Coordinates of C-alpha atoms and ligand atoms in Angstrom, one line a residue:
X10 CA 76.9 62.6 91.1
X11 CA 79.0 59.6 91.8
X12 CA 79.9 56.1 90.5
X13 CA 79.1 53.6 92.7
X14 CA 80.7 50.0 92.8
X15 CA 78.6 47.4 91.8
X16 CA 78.0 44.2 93.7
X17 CA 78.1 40.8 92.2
X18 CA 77.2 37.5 92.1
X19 CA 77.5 35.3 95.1
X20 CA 77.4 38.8 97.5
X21 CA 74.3 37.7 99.8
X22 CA 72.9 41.5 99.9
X23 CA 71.5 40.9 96.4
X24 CA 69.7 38.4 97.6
X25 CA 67.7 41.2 100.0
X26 CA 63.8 42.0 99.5
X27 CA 64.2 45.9 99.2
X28 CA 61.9 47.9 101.4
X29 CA 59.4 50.3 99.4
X30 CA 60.7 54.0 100.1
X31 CA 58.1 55.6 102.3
X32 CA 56.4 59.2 101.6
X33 CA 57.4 61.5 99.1
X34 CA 60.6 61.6 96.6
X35 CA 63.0 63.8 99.0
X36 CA 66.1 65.4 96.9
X37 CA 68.2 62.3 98.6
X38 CA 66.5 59.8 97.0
X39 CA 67.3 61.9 93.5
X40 CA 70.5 62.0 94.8
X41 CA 70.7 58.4 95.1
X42 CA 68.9 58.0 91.3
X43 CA 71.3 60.1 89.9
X44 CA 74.2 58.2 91.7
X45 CA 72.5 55.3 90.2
X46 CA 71.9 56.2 86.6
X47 CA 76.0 57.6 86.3
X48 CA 77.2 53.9 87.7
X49 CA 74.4 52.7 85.3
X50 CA 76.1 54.6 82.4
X51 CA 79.6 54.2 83.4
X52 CA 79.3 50.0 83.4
X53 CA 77.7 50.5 80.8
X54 CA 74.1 48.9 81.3
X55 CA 70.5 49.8 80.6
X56 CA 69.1 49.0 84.0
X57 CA 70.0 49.1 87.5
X58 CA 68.2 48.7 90.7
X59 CA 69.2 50.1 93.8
X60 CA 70.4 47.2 95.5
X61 CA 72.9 46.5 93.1
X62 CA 74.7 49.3 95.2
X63 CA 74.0 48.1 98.3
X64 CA 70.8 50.2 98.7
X65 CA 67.8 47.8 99.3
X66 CA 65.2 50.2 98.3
X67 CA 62.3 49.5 95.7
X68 CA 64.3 52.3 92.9
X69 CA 65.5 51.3 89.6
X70 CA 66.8 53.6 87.1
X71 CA 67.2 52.3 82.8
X72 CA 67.7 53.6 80.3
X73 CA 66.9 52.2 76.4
X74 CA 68.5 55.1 74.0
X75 CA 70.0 53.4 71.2
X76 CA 73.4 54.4 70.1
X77 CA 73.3 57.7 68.5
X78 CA 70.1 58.9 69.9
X79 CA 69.9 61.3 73.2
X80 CA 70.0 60.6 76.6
X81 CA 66.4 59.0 77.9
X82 CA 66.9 58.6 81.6
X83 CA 63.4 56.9 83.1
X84 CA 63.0 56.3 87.2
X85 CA 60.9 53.9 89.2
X86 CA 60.2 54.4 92.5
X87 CA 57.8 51.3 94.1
X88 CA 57.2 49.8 90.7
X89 CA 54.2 47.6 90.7
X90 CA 53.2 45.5 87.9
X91 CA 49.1 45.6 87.9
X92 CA 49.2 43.4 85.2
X93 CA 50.5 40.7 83.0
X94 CA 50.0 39.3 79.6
X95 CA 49.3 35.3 79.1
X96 CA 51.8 35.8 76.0
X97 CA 55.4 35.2 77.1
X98 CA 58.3 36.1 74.9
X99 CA 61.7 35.1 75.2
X100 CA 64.6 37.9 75.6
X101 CA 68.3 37.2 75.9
X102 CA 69.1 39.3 79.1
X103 CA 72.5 39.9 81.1
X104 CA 73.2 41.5 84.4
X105 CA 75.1 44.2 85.3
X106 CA 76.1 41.5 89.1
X107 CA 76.2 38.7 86.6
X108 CA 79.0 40.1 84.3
X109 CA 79.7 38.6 81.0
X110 CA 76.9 35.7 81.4
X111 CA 73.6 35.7 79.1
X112 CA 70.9 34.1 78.4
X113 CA 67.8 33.5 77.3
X114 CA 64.5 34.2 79.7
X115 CA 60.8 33.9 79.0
X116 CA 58.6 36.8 80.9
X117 CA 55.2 37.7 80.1
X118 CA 55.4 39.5 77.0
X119 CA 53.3 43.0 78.0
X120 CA 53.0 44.0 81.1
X121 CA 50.9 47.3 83.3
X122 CA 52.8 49.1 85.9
X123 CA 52.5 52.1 88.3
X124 CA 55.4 53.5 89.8
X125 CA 56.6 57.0 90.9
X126 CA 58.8 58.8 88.9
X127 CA 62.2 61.3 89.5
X128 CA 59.6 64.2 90.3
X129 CA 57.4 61.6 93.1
X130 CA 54.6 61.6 90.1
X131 CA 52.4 58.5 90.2
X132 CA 52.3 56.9 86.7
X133 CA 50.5 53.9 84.8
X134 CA 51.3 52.4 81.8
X135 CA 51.6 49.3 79.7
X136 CA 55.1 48.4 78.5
X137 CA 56.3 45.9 76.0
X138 CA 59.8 44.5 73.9
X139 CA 62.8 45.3 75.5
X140 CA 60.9 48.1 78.1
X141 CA 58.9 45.5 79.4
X142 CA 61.6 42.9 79.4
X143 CA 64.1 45.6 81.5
X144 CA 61.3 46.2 84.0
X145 CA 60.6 43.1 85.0
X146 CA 64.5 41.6 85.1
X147 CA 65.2 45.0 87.4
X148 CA 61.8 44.5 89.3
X149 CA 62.9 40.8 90.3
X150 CA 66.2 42.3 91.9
X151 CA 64.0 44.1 94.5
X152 CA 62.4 40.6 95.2
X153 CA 66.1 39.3 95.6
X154 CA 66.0 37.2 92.4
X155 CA 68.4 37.3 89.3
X156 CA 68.4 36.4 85.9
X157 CA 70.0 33.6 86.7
X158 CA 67.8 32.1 89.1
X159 CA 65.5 30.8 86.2
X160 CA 68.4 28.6 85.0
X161 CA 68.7 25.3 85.8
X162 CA 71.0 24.8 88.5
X163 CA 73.6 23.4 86.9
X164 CA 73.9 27.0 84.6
X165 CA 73.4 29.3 87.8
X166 CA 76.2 27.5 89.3
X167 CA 78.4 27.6 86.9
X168 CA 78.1 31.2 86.1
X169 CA 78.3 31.8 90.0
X170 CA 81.6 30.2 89.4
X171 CA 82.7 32.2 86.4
X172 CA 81.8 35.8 87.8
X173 CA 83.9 34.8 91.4
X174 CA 86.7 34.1 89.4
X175 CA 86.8 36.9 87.1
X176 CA 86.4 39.2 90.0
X177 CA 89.1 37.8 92.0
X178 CA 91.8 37.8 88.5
X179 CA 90.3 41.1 88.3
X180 CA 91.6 41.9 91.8
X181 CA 95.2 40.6 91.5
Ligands
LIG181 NI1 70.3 42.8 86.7

């Protein structure tokens, strides 16, 4: 396994549609989800997609352990959500290529998905609270869209601002 860097905010390749990963889960792709979740763990975050590394494939890997409690690595290959609820909730959320900016997002508040898991096994199931909050902020990256992109302009740009100058202090 290896840590990755992590791109961030303005870097145009998380603004890429990632391509769905055709045929079965090959022992690269795992190799690349384990890549993912040590980077994941290392930041430390709960959810990373793929092209957060520069990979624009349709994988995300999260995990929601609380403190204290074991390991619970999950992996999506091809999520799909199947469906929504009418019920939004609001969720403070953060970014792993937004560093140091939150705030608060409303998503549907339940949502169905199917996606392929580490072993290439098809899976449905409804997700809600923080799972279903995760999913869908790591879902959007595959569509090219951040957290951020819900703000109003004015917010986006600013933390834009914030994250290129904390990485270039971070640099000297
Ligand atoms: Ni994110």
């Amino acid at each position: 396994m290896a840590i990755r860097p992590i791109l961030t905010v303005p870097d145009p390749v998380l603004k890429q549609v990632s391509k769905p990963v055709e045929g079965p889960v090959t022992d690269e792709l795992r190799r690349l989800m384990d890549d993912m979740l040590e980077t994941m763990y290392d930041a430390p975050g709960i959810g990373l997609a793929a092209v957060q590394i520069g990979v624009p494939l349709r994988i995300i890997v999260m995990d929601l352990a609380k403190k204290g409690e074991p390991p619970a690595p999950r992996y999506f290959v091809n999520p799909e959500i199947l469906w929504a609820s009418e019920e939004k909730k609001g969720w403070e959320e953060g970014c792993l290529s937004v560093p140091e900016i939150y705030d608060e997002i409303e998503r549907p508040a339940r949502i169905r998905v199917r996606y392929m898991d580490y072993d290439g096994t098809t899976i449905e199931e409804e997700a809600e609270g923080l799972y279903a909050v995760c999913l869908q902020h790591e879902m959007d990256h595959l569509e090219g869209t951040l957290f951020i992109d819900y703000l109003s302009r004015l917010k986006r740009d600013s933390a834009i601002r914030k994250v290129k100058k904390a990485t270039r202090d971070a640099a000297l």
